[in-house]
Short mmCIF file of C-alpha atoms and ligand atoms in Angstrom, two decimals:
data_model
loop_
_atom_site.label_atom_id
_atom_site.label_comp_id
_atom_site.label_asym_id
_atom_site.label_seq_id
_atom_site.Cartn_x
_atom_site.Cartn_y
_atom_site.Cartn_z
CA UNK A 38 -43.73 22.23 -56.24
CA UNK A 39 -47.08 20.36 -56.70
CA UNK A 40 -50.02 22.99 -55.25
CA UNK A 41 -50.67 21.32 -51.60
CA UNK A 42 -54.13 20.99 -49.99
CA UNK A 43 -54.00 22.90 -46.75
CA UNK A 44 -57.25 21.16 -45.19
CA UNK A 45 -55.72 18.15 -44.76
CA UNK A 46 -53.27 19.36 -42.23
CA UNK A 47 -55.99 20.80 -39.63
CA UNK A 48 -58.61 17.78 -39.60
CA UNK A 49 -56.68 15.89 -36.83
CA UNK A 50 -56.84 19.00 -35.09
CA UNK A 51 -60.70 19.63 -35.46
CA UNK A 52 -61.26 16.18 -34.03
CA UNK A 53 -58.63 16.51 -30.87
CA UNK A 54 -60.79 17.11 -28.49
CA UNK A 55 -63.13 14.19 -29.29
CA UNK A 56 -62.30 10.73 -27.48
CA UNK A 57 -63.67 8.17 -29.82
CA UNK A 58 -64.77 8.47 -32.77
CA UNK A 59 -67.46 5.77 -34.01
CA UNK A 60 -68.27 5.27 -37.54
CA UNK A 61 -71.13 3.26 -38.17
CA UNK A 62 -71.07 1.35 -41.06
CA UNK A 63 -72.22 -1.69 -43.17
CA UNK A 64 -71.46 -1.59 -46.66
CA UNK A 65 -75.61 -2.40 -47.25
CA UNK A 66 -78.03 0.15 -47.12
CA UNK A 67 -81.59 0.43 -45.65
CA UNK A 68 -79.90 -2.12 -42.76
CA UNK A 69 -80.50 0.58 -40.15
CA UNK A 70 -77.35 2.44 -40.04
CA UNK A 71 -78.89 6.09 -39.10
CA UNK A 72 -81.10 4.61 -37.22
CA UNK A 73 -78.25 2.69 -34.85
CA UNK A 74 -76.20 6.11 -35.06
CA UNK A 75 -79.49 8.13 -33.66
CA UNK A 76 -80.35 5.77 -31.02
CA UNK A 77 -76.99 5.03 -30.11
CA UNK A 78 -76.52 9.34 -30.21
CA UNK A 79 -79.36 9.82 -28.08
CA UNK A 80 -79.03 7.08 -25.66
CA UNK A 81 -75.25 8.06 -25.05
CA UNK A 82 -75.95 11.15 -24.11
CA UNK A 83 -79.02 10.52 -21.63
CA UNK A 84 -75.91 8.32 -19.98
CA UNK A 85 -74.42 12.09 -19.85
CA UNK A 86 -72.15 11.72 -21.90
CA UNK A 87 -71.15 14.76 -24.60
CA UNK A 88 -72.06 13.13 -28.11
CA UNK A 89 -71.79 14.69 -31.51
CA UNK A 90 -73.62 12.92 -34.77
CA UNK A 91 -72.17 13.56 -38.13
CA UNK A 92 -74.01 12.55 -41.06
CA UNK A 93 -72.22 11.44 -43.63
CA UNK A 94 -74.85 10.19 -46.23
CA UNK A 95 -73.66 12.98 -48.79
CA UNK A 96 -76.44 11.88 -51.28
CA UNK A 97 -78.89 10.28 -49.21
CA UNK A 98 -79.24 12.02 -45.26
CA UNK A 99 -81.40 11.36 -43.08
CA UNK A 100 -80.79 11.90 -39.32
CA UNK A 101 -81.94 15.77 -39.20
CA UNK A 102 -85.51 13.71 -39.79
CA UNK A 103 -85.13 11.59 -36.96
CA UNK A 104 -83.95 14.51 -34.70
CA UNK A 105 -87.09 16.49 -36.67
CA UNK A 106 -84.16 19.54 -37.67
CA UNK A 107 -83.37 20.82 -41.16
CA UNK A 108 -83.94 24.66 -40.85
CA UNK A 109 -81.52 25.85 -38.47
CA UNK A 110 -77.64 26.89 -39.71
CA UNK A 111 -74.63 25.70 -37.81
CA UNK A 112 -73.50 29.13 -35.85
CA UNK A 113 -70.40 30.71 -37.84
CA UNK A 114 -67.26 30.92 -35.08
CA UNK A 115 -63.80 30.66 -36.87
CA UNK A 116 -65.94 28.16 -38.75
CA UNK A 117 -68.54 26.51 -38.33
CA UNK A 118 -70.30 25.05 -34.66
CA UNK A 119 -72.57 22.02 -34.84
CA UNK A 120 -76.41 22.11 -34.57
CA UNK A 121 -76.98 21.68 -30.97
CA UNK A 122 -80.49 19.83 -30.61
CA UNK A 123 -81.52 18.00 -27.80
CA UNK A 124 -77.63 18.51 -26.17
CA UNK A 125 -76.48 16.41 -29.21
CA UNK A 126 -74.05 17.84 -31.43
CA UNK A 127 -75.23 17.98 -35.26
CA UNK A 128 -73.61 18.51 -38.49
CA UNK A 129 -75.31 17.26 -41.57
CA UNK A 130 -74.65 18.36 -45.38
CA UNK A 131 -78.41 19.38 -45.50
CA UNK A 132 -78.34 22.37 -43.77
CA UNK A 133 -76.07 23.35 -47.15
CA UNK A 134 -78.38 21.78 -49.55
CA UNK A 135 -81.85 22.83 -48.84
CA UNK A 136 -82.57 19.32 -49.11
CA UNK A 137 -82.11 19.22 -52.76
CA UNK A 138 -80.26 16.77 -54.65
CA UNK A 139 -76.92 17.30 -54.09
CA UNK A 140 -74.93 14.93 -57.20
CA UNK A 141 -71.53 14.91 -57.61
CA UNK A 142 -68.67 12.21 -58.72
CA UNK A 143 -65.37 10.96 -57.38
CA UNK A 144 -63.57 13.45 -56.28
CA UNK A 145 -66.12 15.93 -55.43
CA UNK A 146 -67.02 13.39 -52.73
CA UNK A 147 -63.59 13.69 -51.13
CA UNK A 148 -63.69 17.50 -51.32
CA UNK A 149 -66.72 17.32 -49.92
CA UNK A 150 -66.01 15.40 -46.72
CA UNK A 151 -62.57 17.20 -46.53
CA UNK A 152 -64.35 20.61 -46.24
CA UNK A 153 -67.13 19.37 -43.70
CA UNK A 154 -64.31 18.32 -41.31
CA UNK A 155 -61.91 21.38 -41.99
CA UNK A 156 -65.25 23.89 -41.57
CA UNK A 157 -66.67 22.02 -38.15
CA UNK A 158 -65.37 22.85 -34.93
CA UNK A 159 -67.10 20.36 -32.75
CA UNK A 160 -67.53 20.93 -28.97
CA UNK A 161 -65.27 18.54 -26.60
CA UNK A 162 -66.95 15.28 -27.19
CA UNK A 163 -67.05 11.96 -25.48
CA UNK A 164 -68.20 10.33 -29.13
CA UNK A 165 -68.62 10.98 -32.51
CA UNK A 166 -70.69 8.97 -33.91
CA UNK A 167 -71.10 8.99 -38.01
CA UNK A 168 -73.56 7.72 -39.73
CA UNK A 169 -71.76 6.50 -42.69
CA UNK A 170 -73.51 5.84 -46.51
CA UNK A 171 -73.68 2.26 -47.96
CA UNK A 172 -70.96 0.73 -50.30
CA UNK A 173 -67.03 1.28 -49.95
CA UNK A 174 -66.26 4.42 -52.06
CA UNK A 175 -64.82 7.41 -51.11
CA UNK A 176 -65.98 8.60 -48.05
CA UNK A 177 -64.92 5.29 -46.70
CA UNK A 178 -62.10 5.28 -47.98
CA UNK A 179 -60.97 9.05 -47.05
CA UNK A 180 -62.57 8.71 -43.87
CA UNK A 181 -59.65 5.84 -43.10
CA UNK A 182 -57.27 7.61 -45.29
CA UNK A 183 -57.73 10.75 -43.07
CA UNK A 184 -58.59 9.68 -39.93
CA UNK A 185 -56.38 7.34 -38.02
CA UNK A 186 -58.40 6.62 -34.52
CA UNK A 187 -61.49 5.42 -36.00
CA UNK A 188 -63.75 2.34 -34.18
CA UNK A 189 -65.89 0.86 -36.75
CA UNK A 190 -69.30 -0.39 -35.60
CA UNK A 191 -70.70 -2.81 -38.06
CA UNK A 192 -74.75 -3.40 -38.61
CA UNK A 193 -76.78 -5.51 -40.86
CA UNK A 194 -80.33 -7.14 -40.76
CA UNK A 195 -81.07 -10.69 -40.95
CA UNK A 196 -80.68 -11.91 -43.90
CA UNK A 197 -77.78 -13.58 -45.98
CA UNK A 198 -78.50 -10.89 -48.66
CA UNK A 199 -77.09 -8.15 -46.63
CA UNK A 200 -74.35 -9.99 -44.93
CA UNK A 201 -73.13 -11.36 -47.84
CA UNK A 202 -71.56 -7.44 -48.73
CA UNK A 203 -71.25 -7.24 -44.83
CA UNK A 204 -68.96 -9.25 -44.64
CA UNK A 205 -66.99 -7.81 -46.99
CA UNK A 206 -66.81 -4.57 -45.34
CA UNK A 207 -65.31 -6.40 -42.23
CA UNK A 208 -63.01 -8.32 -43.96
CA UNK A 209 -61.74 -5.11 -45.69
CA UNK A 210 -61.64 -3.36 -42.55
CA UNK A 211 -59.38 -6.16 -41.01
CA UNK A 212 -57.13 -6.45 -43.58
CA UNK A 213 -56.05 -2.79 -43.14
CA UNK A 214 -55.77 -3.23 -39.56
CA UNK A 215 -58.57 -0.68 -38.56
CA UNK A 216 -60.71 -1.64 -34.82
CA UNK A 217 -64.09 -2.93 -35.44
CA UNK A 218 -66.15 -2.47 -32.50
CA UNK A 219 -68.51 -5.48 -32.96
CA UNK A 220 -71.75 -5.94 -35.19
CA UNK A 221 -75.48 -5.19 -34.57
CA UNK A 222 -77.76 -7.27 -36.04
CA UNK A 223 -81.07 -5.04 -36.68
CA UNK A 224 -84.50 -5.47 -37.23
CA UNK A 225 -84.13 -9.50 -35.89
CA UNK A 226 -86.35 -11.50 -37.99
CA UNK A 227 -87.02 -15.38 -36.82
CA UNK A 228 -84.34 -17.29 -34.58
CA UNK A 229 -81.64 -18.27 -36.81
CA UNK A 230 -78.39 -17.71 -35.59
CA UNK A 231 -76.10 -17.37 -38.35
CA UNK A 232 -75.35 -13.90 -38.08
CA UNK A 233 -73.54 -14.56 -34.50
CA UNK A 234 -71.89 -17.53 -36.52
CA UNK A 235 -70.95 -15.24 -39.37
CA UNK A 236 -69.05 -13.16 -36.21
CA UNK A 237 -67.40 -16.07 -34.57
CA UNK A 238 -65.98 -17.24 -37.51
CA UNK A 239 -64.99 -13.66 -38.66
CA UNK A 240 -63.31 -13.25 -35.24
CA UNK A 241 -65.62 -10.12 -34.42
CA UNK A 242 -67.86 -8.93 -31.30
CA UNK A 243 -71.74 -10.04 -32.11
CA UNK A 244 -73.34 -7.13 -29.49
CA UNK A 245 -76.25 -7.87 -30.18
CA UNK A 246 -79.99 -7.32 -31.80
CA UNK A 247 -82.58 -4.98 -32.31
CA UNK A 248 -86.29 -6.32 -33.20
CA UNK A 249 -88.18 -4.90 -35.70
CA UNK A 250 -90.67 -2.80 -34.69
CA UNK A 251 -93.66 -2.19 -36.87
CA UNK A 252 -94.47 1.30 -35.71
CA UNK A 253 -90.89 2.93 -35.76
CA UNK A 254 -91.16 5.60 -37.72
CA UNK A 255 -93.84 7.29 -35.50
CA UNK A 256 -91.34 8.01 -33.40
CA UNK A 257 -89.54 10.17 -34.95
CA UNK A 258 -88.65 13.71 -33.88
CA UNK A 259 -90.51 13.43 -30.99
CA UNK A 260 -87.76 13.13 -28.40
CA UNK A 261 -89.58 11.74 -25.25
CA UNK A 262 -91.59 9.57 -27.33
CA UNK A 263 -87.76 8.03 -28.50
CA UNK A 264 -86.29 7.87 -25.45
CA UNK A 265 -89.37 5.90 -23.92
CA UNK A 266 -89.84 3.84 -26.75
CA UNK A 267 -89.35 -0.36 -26.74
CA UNK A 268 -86.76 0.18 -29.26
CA UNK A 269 -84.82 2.57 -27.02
CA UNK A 270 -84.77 -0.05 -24.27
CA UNK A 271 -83.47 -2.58 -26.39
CA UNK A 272 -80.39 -0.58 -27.64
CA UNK A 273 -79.21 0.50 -24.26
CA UNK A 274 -78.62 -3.30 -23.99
CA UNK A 275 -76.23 -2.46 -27.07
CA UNK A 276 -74.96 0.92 -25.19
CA UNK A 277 -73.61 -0.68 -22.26
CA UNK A 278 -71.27 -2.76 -24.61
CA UNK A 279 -69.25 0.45 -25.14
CA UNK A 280 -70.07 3.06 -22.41
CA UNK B 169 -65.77 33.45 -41.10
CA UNK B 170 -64.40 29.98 -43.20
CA UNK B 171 -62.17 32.09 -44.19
CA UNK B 172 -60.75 31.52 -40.63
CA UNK B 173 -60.89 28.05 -40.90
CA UNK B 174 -58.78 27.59 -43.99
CA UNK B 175 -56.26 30.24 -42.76
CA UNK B 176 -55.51 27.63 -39.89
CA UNK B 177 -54.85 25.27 -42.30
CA UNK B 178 -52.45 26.90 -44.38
CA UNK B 179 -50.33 28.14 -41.68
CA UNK B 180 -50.59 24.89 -40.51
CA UNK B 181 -49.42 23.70 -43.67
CA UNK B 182 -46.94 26.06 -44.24
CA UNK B 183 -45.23 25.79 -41.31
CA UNK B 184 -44.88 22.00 -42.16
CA UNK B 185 -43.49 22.59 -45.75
CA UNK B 186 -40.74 25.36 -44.07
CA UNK B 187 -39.78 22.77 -42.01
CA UNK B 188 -39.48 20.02 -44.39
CA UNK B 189 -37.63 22.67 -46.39
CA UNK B 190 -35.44 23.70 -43.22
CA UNK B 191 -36.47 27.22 -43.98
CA UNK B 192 -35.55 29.64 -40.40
CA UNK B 193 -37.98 32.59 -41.78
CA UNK B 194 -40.67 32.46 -44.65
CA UNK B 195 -39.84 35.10 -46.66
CA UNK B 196 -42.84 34.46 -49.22
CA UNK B 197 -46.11 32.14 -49.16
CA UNK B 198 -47.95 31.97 -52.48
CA UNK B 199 -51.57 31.11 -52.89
CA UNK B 200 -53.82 30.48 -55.05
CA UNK B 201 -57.43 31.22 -54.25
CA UNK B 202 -60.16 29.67 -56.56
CA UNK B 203 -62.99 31.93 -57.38
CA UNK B 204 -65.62 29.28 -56.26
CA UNK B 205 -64.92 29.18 -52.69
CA UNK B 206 -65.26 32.72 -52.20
CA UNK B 207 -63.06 34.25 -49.97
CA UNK B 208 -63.37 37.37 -48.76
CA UNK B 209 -59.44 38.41 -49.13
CA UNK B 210 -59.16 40.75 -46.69
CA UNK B 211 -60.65 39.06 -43.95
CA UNK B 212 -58.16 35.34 -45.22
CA UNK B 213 -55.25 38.22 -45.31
CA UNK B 214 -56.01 39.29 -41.42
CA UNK B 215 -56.89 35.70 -40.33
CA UNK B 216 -53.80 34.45 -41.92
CA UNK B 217 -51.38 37.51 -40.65
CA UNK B 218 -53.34 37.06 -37.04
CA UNK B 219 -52.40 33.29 -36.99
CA UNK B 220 -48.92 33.41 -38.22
CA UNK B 221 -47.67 35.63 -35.45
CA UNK B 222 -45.13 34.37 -33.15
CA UNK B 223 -44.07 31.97 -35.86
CA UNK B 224 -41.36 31.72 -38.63
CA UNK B 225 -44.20 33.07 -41.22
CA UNK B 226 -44.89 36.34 -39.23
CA UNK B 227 -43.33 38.62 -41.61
CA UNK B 228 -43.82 36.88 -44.72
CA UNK B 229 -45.23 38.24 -48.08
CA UNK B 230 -48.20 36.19 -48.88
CA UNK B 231 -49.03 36.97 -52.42
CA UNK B 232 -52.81 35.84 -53.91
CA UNK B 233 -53.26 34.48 -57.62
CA UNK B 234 -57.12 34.29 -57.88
CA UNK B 235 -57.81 32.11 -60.30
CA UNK B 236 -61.08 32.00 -62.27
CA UNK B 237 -63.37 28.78 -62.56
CA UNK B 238 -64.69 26.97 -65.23
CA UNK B 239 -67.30 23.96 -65.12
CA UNK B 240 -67.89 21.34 -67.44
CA UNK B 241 -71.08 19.85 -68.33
CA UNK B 242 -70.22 15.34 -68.05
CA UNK B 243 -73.56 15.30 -70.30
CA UNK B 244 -73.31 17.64 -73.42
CA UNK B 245 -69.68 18.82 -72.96
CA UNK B 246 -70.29 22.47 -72.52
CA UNK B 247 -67.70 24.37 -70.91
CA UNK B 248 -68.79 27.75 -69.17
CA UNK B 249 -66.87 30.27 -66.54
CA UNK B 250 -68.58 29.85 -63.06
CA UNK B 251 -68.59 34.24 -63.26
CA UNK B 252 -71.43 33.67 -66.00
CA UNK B 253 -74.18 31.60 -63.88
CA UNK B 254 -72.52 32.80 -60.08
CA UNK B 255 -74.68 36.09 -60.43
CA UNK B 256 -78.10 34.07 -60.69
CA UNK B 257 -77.72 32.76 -57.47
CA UNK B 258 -79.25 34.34 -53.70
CA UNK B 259 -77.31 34.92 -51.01
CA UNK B 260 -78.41 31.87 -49.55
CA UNK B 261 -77.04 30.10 -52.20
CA UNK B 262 -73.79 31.74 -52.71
CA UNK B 263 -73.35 31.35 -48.92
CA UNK B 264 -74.15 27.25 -48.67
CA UNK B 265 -71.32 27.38 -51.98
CA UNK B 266 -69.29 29.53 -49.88
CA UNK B 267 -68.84 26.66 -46.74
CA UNK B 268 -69.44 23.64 -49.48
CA UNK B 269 -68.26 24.53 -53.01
CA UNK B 270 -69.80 20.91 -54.24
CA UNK B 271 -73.30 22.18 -53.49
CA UNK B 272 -72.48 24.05 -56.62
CA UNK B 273 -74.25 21.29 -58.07
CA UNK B 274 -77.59 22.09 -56.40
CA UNK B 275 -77.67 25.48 -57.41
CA UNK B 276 -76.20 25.40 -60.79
CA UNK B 277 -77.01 23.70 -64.07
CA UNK B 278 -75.53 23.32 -67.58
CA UNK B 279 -77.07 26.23 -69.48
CA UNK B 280 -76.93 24.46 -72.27
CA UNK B 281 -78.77 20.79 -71.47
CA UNK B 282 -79.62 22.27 -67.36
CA UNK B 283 -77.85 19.18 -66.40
CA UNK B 284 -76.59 19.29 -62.80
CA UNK B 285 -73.99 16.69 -63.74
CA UNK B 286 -70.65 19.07 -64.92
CA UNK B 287 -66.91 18.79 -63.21
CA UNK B 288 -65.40 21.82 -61.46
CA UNK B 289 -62.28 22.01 -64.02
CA UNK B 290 -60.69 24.73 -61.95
CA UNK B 291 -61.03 27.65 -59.43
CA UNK B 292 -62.96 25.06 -56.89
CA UNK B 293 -60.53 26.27 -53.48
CA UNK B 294 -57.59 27.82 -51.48
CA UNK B 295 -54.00 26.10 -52.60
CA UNK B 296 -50.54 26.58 -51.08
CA UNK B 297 -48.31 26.85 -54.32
CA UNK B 298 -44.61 27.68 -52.49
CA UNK B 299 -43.23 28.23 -48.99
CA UNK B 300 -40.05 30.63 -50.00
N1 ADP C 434 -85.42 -2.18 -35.83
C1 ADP C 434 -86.21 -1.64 -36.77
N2 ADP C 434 -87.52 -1.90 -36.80
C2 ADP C 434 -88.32 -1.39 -37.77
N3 ADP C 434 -87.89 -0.55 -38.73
C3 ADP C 434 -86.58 -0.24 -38.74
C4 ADP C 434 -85.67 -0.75 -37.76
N4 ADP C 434 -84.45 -0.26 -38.04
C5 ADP C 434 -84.59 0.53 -39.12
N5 ADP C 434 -85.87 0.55 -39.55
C6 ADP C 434 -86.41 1.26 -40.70
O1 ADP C 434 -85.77 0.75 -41.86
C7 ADP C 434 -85.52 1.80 -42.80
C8 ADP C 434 -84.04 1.85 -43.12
O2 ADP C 434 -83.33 2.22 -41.96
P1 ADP C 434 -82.12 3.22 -42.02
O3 ADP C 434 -81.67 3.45 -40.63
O4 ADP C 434 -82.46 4.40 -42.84
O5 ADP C 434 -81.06 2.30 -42.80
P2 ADP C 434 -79.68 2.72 -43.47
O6 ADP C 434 -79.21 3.97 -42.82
O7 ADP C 434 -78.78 1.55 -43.20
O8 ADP C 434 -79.92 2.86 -44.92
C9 ADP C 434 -86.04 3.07 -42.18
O9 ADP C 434 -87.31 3.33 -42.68
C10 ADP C 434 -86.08 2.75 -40.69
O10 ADP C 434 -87.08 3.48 -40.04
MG1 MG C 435 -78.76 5.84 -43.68
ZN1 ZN C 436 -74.78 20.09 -70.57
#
């Protein structure tokens, strides 16, 4: 008998009690992608609804800066329990890594995502939202391999440079079937509207836009200061699309 | 307490593979435990006894092969046991490898070139081998 892998078998399980699961994704990076997930995290749950955030940028995260956290260490419980800061659930592969480069190849990445689900037992949840990294490699590609419930929410910037791998991501993601959500188009530059045409004649849901706002990153980890800010009223627009 | 965790998943898993097998008692499970990961046996051996009760594995033998690791530097080639640069490392350290055996890359380098950039050849985690 080949040796068998006895995480797979339990990650459906970890995730039962979670009712959608929302991986947000674009195939480009530095279009906005943790910054969508953290809004969209935050916002969610001042709707009162229970919201985990998973971030899933094994070489590159980034949320525990927007929700100003990298020192505390998931509770141990049969496992491991998510971060709770600010009511939001957190699990990030920083609080493993001392923030320190963490390299790796191939299939290290798989074993890596495999343990973070098979180690987190997450709270009931109304959403989990995932920040996912740029580019379709593995954790993807096991994240649709392993999970079979997943809603993808798409988001790019302005420009044909991004949605030209964009739209490669969607069109992969149709061809195997799996639910796309709709596309955000982020930091909005001029009044072009080809990225609502680029959804039309992809067949997907264009939600909607997010400015650009000069002054963003002053925001961060300062929760009231978020949850007032322009930005924030702008993406509940995009919130009320799904909850 | 991930020892807990991966105990679920290998009665989990076993119980599938007796099925598939159309086993009506497990007489034997065997394991093998890579060094890298950690576990403290006694505390996988109660977790895994605990969650097997009530089920077709509840009396069954489960017999550990720990098996040793060994890295492999991607840069200069150098092979080394994990044992040799494992007793460097804090707690800390051993713990965060302990939940995440791939952030054996943060905290270990080639000794020969201190590359960070080296394969896990064996020993990395927990395997089901047989369902008898
Ligand atoms: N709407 C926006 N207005 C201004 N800056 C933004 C906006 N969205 C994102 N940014 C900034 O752009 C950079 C990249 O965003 P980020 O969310 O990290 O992208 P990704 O996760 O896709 O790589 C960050 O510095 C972020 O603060
Ligand atoms: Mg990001
Ligand atoms: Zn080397």
């Amino acid at each position: 008998m080949k040796l068998i892998d006895p995480r797979l078998s339990i990650i459906e399980k970890r995730l039962e009690n979670i009712k959608r699961i929302i991986p947000v994704a674009s195939g480009k990076g530095g279009v906005g992608k943790s910054t969508v997930s953290a809004f969209l995290a935050l916002l969610l749950k001042e709707k009162n609804y229970k919201v985990g955030l998973l971030d899933l940028d094994l070489y590159g995260p980034s949320l525990h800066i927007f929700l100003n956290n990298s020192h505390s260490f998931p509770k141990e419980e049969y496992g491991l329990i998510p971060v709770n800061i600010n009511n939001i659930d957190f699990m990030s592969i920083i609080y493993f890594t001392q923030n320190k480069p963490l390299i790796m190849r191939g299939k290290e990445l798989t074993d890596t995502l495999i343990e973070i689900f098979t180690i987190t037992r997450w709270n009931p949840l109304d959403f989990l939202i995932i920040d996912m990294p740029p580019g379709m490699g593995e954790i993807l590609l096991d994240l649709i391999r392993l999970i079979n419930r997943l809603e993808f929410l798409i988001v790019t910037n302005s420009t044909r440079i991004a949605m030209e791998t964009v739209e490669k991501l969607i069109n992969f993601l149709k061809e195997q079937n799996i639910p796309i959500l709709g596309l955000i188009e982020n930091m909005k530059i001029g009044d072009q509207d080809f990225v609502r045409e680029k959804c039309n004649s992809l067949g997907i849901p264009y939600i909607g836009n997010i400015s650009f706002y000069d002054n963003l990153e002053n925001y961060y980890g300062n929760y009231n200061e978020i949850i007032n800010s322009p930005i924030s009223k702008e993406i509940s627009q995009i919130v009320n699309f799904f909850a | 307490m991930h020892e807990w965790a991966l105990a679920e998943g290998v009665v989990n898993t076993a119980l599938e593979i007796a099925q598939n097998k159309n086993l009506r008692r497990v007489k034997t499970i065997l394991l093998k435990v890579g060094e890298i990961q950690q576990i403290d046996l006694e505390v996988f051996d109660f977790a895994l006894k605990e969650l097997s009760k009530d089920t077709i594995l509840e009396k069954a033998e489960i017999k550990y092969e720990n098996f040793p690791a060994y890295l492999s530097c991607n840069v200069c080639g150098y092979k080394w046991s994990f044992y040799e640069t494992f007793n460097k490392l804090n707690e800390e350290e051993k713990e965060a490898i302990h939940f995440v055996p791939e952030t054996i890359h943060v905290y270990i380098k080639c000794p020969k070139c201190g590359s960070h950039d080296f394969e896990i050849t064996e020993g990395r985690g927990v395997f089901i081998e047989d369902v008898l």
